[in-house]
mmCIF file of C-alpha atoms in Angstrom:
data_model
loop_
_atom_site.group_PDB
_atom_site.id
_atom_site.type_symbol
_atom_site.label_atom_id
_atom_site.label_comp_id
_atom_site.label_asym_id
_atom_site.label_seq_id
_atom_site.Cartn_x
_atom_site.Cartn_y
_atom_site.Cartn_z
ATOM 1 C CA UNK F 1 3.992 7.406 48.305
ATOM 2 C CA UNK F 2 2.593 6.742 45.109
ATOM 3 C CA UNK F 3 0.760 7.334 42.325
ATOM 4 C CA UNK F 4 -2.591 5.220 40.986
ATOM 5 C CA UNK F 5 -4.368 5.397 37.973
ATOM 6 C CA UNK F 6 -8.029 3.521 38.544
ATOM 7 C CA UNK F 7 -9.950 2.732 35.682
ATOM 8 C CA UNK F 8 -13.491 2.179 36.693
ATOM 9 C CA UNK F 9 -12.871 4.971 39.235
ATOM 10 C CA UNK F 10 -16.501 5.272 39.890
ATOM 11 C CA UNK F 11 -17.915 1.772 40.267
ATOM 12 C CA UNK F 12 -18.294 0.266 43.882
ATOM 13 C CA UNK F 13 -14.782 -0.900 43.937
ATOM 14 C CA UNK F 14 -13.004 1.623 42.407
ATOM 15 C CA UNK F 15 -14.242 4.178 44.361
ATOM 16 C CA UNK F 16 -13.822 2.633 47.467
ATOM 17 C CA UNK F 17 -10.124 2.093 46.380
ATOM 18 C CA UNK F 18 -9.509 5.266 45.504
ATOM 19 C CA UNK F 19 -10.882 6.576 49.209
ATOM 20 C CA UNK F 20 -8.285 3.969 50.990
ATOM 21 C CA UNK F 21 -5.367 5.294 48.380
ATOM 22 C CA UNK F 22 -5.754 8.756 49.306
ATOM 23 C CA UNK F 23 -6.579 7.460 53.282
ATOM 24 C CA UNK F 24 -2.893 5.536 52.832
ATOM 25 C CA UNK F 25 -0.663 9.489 51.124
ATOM 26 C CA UNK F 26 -1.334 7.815 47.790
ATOM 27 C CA UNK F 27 -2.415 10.216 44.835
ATOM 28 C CA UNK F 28 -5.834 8.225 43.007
ATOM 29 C CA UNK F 29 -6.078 9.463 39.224
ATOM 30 C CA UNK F 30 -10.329 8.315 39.245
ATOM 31 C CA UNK F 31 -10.843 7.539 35.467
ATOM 32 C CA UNK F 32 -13.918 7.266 33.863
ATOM 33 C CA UNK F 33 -15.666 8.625 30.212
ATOM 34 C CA UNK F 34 -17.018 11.732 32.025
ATOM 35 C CA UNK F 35 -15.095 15.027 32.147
ATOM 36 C CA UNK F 36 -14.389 14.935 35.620
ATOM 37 C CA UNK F 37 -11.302 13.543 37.369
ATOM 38 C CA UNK F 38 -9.196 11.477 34.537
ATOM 39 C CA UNK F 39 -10.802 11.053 31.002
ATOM 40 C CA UNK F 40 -10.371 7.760 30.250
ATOM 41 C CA UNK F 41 -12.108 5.479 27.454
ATOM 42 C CA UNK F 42 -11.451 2.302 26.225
ATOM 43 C CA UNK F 43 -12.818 2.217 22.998
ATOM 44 C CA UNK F 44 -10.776 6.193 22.834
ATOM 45 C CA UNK F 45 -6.809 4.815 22.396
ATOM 46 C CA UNK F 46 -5.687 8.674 22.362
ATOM 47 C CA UNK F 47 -7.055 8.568 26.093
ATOM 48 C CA UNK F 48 -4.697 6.233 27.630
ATOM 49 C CA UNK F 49 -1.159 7.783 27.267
ATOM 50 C CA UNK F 50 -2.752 10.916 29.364
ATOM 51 C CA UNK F 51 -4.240 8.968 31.713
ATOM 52 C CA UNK F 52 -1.134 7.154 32.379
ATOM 53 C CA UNK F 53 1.185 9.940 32.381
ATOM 54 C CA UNK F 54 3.464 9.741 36.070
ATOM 55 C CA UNK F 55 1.157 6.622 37.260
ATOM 56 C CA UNK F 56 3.136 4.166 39.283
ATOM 57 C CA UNK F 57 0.528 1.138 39.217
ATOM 58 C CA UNK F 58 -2.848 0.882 37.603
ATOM 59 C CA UNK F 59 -5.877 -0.972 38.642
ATOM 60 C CA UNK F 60 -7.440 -2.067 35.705
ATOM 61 C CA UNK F 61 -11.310 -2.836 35.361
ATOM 62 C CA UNK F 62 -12.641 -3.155 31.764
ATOM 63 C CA UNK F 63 -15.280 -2.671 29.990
ATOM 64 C CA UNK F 64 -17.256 -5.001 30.834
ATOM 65 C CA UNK F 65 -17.947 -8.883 29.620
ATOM 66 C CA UNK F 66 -20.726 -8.384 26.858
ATOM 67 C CA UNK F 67 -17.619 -8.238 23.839
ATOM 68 C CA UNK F 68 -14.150 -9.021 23.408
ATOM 69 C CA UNK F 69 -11.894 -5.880 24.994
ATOM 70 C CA UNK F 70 -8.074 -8.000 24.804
ATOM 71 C CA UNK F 71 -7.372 -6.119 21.886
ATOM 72 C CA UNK F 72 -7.498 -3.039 23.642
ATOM 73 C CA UNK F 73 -6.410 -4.502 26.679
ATOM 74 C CA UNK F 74 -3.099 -5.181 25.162
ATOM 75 C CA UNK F 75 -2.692 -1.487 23.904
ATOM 76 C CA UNK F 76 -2.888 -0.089 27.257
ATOM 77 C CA UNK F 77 -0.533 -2.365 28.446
ATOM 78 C CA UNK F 78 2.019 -1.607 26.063
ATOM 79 C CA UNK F 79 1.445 2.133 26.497
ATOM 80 C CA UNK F 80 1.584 1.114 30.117
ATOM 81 C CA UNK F 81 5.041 -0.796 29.879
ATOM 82 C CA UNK F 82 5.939 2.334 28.074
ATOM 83 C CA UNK F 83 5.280 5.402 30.241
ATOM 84 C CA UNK F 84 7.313 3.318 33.122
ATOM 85 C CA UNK F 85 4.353 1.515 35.324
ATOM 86 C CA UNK F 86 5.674 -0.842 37.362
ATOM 87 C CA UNK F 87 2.663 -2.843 38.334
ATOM 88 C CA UNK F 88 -1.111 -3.564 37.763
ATOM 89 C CA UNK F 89 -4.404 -5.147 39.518
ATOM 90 C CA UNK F 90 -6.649 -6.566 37.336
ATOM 91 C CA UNK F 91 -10.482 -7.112 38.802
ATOM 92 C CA UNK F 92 -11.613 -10.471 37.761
ATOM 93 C CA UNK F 93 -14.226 -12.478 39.033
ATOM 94 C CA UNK F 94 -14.058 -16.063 40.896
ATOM 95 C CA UNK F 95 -15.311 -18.707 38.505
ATOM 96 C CA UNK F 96 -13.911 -17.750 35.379
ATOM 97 C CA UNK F 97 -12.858 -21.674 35.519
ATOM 98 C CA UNK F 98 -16.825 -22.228 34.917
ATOM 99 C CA UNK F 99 -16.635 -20.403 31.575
ATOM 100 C CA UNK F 100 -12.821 -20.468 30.582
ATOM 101 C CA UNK F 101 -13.053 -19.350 26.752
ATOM 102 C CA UNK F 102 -15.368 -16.646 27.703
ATOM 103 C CA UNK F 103 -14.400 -12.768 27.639
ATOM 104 C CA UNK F 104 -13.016 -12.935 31.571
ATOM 105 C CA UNK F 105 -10.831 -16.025 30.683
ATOM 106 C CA UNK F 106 -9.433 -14.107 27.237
ATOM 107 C CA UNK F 107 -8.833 -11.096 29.408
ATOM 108 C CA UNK F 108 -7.244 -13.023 32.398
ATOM 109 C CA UNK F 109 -5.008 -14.820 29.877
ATOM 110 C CA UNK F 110 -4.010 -11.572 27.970
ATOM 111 C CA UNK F 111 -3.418 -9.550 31.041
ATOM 112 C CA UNK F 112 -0.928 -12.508 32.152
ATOM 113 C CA UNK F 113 0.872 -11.908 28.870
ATOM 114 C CA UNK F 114 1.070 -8.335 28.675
ATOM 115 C CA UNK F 115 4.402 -6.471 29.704
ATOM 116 C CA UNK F 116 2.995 -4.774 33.269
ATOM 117 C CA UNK F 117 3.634 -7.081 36.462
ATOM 118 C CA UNK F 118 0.472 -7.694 38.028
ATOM 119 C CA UNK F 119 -1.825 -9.578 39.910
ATOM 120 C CA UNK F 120 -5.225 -10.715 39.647
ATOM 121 C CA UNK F 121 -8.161 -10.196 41.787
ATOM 122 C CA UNK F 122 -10.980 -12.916 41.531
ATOM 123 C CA UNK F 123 -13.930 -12.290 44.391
ATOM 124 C CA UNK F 124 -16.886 -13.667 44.536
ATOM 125 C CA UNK F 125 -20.371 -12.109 43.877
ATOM 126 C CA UNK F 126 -20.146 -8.505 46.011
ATOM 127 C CA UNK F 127 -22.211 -7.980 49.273
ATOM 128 C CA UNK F 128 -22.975 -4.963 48.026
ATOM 129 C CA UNK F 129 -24.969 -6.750 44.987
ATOM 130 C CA UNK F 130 -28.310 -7.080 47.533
ATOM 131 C CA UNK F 131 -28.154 -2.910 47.787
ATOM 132 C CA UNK F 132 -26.590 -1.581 44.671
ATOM 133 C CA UNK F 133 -26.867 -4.359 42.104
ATOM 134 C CA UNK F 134 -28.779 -7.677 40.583
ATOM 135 C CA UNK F 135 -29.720 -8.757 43.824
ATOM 136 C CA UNK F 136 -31.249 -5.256 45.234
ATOM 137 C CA UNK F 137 -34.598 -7.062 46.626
ATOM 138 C CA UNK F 138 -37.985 -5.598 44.509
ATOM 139 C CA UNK F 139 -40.637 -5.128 46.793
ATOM 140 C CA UNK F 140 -39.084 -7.194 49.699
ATOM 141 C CA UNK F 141 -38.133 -9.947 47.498
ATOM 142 C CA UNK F 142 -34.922 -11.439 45.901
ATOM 143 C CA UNK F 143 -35.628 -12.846 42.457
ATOM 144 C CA UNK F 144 -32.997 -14.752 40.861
ATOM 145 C CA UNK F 145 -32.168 -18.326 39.765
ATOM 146 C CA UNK F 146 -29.563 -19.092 42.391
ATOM 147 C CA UNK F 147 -30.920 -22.553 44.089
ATOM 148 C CA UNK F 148 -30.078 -22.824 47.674
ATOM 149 C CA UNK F 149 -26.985 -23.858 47.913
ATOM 150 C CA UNK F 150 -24.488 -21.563 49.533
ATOM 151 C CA UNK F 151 -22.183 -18.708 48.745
ATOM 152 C CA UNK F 152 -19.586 -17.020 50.556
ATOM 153 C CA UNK F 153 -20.301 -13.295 49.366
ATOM 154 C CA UNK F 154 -17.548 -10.880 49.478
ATOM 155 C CA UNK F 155 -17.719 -7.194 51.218
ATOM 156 C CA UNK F 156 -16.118 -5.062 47.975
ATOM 157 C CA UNK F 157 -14.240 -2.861 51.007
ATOM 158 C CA UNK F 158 -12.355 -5.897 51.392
ATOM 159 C CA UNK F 159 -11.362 -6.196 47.907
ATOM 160 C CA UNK F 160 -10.447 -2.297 47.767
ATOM 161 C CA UNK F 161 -8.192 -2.955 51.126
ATOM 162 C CA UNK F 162 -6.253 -5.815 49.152
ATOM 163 C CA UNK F 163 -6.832 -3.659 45.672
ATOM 164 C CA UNK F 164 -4.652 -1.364 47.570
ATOM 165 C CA UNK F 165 -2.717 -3.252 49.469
ATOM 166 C CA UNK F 166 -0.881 -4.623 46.083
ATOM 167 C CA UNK F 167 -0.696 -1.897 44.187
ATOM 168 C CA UNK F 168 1.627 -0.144 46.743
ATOM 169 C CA UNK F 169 3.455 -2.724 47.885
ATOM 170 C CA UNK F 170 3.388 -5.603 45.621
ATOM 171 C CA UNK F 171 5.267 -9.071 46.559
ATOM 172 C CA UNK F 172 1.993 -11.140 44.396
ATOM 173 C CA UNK F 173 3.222 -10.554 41.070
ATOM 174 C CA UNK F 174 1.795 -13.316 39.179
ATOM 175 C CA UNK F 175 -0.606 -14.442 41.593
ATOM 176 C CA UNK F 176 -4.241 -14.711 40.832
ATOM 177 C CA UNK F 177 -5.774 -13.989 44.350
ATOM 178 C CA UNK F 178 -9.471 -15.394 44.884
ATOM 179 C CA UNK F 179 -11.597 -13.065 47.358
ATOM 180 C CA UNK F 180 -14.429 -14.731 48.903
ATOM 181 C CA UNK F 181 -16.424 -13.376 52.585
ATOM 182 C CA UNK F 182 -15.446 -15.797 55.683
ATOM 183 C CA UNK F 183 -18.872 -18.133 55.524
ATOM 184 C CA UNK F 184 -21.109 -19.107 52.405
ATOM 185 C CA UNK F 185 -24.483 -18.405 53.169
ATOM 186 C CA UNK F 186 -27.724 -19.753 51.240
ATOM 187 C CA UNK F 187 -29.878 -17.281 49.663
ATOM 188 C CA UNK F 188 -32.966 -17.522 52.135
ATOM 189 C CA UNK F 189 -29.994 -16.856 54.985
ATOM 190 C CA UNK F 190 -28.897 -13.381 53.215
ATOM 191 C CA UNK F 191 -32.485 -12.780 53.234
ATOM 192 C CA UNK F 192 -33.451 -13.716 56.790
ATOM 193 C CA UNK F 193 -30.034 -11.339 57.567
ATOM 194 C CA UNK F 194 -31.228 -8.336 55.426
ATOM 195 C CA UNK F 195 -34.274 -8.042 57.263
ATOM 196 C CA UNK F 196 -33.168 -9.146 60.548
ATOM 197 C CA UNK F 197 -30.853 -5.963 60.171
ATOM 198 C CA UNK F 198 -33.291 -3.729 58.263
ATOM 199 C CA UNK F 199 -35.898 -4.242 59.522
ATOM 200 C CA UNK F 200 -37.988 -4.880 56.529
ATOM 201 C CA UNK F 201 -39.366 -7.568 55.070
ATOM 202 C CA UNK F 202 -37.317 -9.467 52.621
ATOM 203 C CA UNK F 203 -37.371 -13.165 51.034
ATOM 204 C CA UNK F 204 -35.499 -14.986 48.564
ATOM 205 C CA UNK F 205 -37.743 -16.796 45.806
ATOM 206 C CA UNK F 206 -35.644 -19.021 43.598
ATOM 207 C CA UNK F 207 -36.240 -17.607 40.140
ATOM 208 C CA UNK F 208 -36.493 -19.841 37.233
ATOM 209 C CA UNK F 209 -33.361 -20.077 34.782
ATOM 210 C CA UNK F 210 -34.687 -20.112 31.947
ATOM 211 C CA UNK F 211 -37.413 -17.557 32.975
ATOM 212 C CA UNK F 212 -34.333 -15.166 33.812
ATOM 213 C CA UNK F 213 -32.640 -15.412 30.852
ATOM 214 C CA UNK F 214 -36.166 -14.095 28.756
ATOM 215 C CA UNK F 215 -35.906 -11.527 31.006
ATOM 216 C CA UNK F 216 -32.294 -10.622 30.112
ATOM 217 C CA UNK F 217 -33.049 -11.082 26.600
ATOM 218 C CA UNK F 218 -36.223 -8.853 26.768
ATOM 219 C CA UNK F 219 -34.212 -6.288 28.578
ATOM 220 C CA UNK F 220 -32.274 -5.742 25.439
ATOM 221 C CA UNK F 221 -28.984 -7.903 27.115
ATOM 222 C CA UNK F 222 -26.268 -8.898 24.381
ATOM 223 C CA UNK F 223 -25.863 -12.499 24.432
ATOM 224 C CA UNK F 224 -22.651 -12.694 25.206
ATOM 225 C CA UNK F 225 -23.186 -11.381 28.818
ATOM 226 C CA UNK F 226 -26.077 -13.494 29.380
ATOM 227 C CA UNK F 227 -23.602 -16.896 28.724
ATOM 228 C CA UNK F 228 -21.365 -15.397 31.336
ATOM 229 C CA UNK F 229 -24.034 -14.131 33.641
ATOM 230 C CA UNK F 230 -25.607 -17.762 33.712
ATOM 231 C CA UNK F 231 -22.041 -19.584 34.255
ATOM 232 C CA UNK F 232 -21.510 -17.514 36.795
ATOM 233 C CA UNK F 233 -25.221 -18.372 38.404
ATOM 234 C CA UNK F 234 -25.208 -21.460 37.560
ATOM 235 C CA UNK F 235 -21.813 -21.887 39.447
ATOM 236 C CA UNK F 236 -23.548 -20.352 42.872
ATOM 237 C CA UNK F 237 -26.638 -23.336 42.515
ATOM 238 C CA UNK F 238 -25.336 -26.331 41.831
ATOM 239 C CA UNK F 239 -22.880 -25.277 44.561
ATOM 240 C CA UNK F 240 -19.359 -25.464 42.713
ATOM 241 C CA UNK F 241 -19.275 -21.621 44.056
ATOM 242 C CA UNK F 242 -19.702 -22.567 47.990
ATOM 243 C CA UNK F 243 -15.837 -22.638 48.857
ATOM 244 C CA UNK F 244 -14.304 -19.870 51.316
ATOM 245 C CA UNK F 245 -11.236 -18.118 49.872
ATOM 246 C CA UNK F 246 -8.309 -17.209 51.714
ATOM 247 C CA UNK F 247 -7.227 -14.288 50.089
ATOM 248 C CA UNK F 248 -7.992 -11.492 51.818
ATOM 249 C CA UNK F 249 -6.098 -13.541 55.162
ATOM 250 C CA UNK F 250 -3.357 -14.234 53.353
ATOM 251 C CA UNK F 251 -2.911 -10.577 51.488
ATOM 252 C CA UNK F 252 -3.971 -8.335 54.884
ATOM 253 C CA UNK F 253 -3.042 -11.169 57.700
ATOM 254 C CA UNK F 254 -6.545 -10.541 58.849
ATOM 255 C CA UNK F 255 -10.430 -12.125 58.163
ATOM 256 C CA UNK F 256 -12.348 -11.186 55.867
ATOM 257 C CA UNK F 257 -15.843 -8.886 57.101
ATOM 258 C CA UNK F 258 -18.408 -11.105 57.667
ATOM 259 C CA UNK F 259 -22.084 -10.663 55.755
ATOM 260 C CA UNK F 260 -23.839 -9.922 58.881
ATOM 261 C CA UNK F 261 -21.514 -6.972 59.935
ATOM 262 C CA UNK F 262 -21.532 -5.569 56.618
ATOM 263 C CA UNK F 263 -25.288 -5.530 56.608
ATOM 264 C CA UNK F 264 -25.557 -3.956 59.960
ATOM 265 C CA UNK F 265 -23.305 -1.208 58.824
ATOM 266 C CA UNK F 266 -25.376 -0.892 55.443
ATOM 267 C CA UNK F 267 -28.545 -0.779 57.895
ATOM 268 C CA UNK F 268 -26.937 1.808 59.862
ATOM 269 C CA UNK F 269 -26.249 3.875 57.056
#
């Protein structure tokens, strides 16, 4: 068995990962700023060799994609290298093509470089985004400047199962593994699911793009993240984001979880 440091411990896929770690013998070291579990802090360099004391692999989630984190990105690697790691999972995001000089394409690129084998996770926007992120509906609707084309949404459990799957046993080294659910489904279809399965009424009303980025902006939203926020929506409507990935298949040998089952388990709840 083995030992796991998780940066991002608390987020919807790291703590999902660190539930099938421990479910698998692994130890999970959660890191996050707080005081509980592993004190970890990016912009704090006398936090990572602690946090990486006896760690076998680390799955590595950054800051986030407002600024520029390779600098620091390349410290923990080397600190990494140094305490003996033997492998890391970086969480990307599919469509970094769409904005390939932006922070996630710097990070990708820097991670590829650094001295830790690893492996790169790209899924596709999370399932979980209609519950516990940008999509949560607001008074039964959806509001955001997606179009109608199609997406093939992703259930994050799925990306903790392969999250997990690689850090113990590796054999992707160098592999950038994209991570998408088994069907792409418009946004009025996630909606007619959501309620279908809930029970109450939801609808998707397509939001316009520039209207959405006033509202990022008046929301206090550093540019930077706005850029990547829109490539990444911008990908999803003019439907360069529709493709199914393969990667969960090819990592597990099994499907991904459809967005209908994971909503009727979220229902269930």
């Amino acid at each position: 068995m083995a030992t796991f440091l998780i940066l991002g411990g608390t987020g919807k896929v790291g703590r999902r990962l660190a539930a099938r770690a421990t479910g698998l013998g692994h130890t999970a070291h959660v890191a996050s700023r707080s005081a509980q579990g592993t004190r970890f802090d990016w912009d704090d360099t006398t936090t990572y060799a602690p946090a990486l004391d006896g760690v076998d692999a680390v799955f590595v989630v950054g800051p986030g994609s407002a600024s520029d984190w390779t600098g620091q990105l390349n410290q923990f690697l080397d600190r990494a290298a140094d305490a003996g790691v033997k492998r890391a999972v970086l969480l990307s995001a599919r469509g970094v093509e769409f904005l390939p000089d932006g922070v996630v394409g710097l990070v990708e690129r820097t991670f590829t470089d650094g001295p830790v084998p690893g492996t790169i996770l790209r899924p596709t926007h999370f399932a979980q985004n209609f519950t516990e992120a940008m999509f949560t509906p607001r008074n039964g609707v959806i509001l955001a400047p997606a179009g109608t084309a199609p997406h093939p949404f992703v259930d994050v459990s799925d990306i903790a199962d392969v999250a997990a799957h690689v850090l113990a046993d590796g054999g992707h080294d160098g592999e950038a593994i994209a991570l998408s659910g088994p069907e792409a489904l418009t946004f009025h279809e996630v909606a007619a699911v959501l309620q279908a399965t809930s029970g109450v009424p939801v609808r998707y009303e397509p939001e316009d793009r520039d209207a959405h980025i006033r509202r990022l902006r008046d929301a206090g939203t550093p540019e930077t993240y706005i850029t990547w926020r829109m490539a990444m929506l911008d990908g999803i409507a003019d439907g360069r984001d529709s493709y199914v990935s393969d990667g969960t298949q090819r990592a597990l040998g099994r499907s991904a979880n459809t967005f209908q089952r994971w909503a009727r388990a979220e229902a269930a709840r």
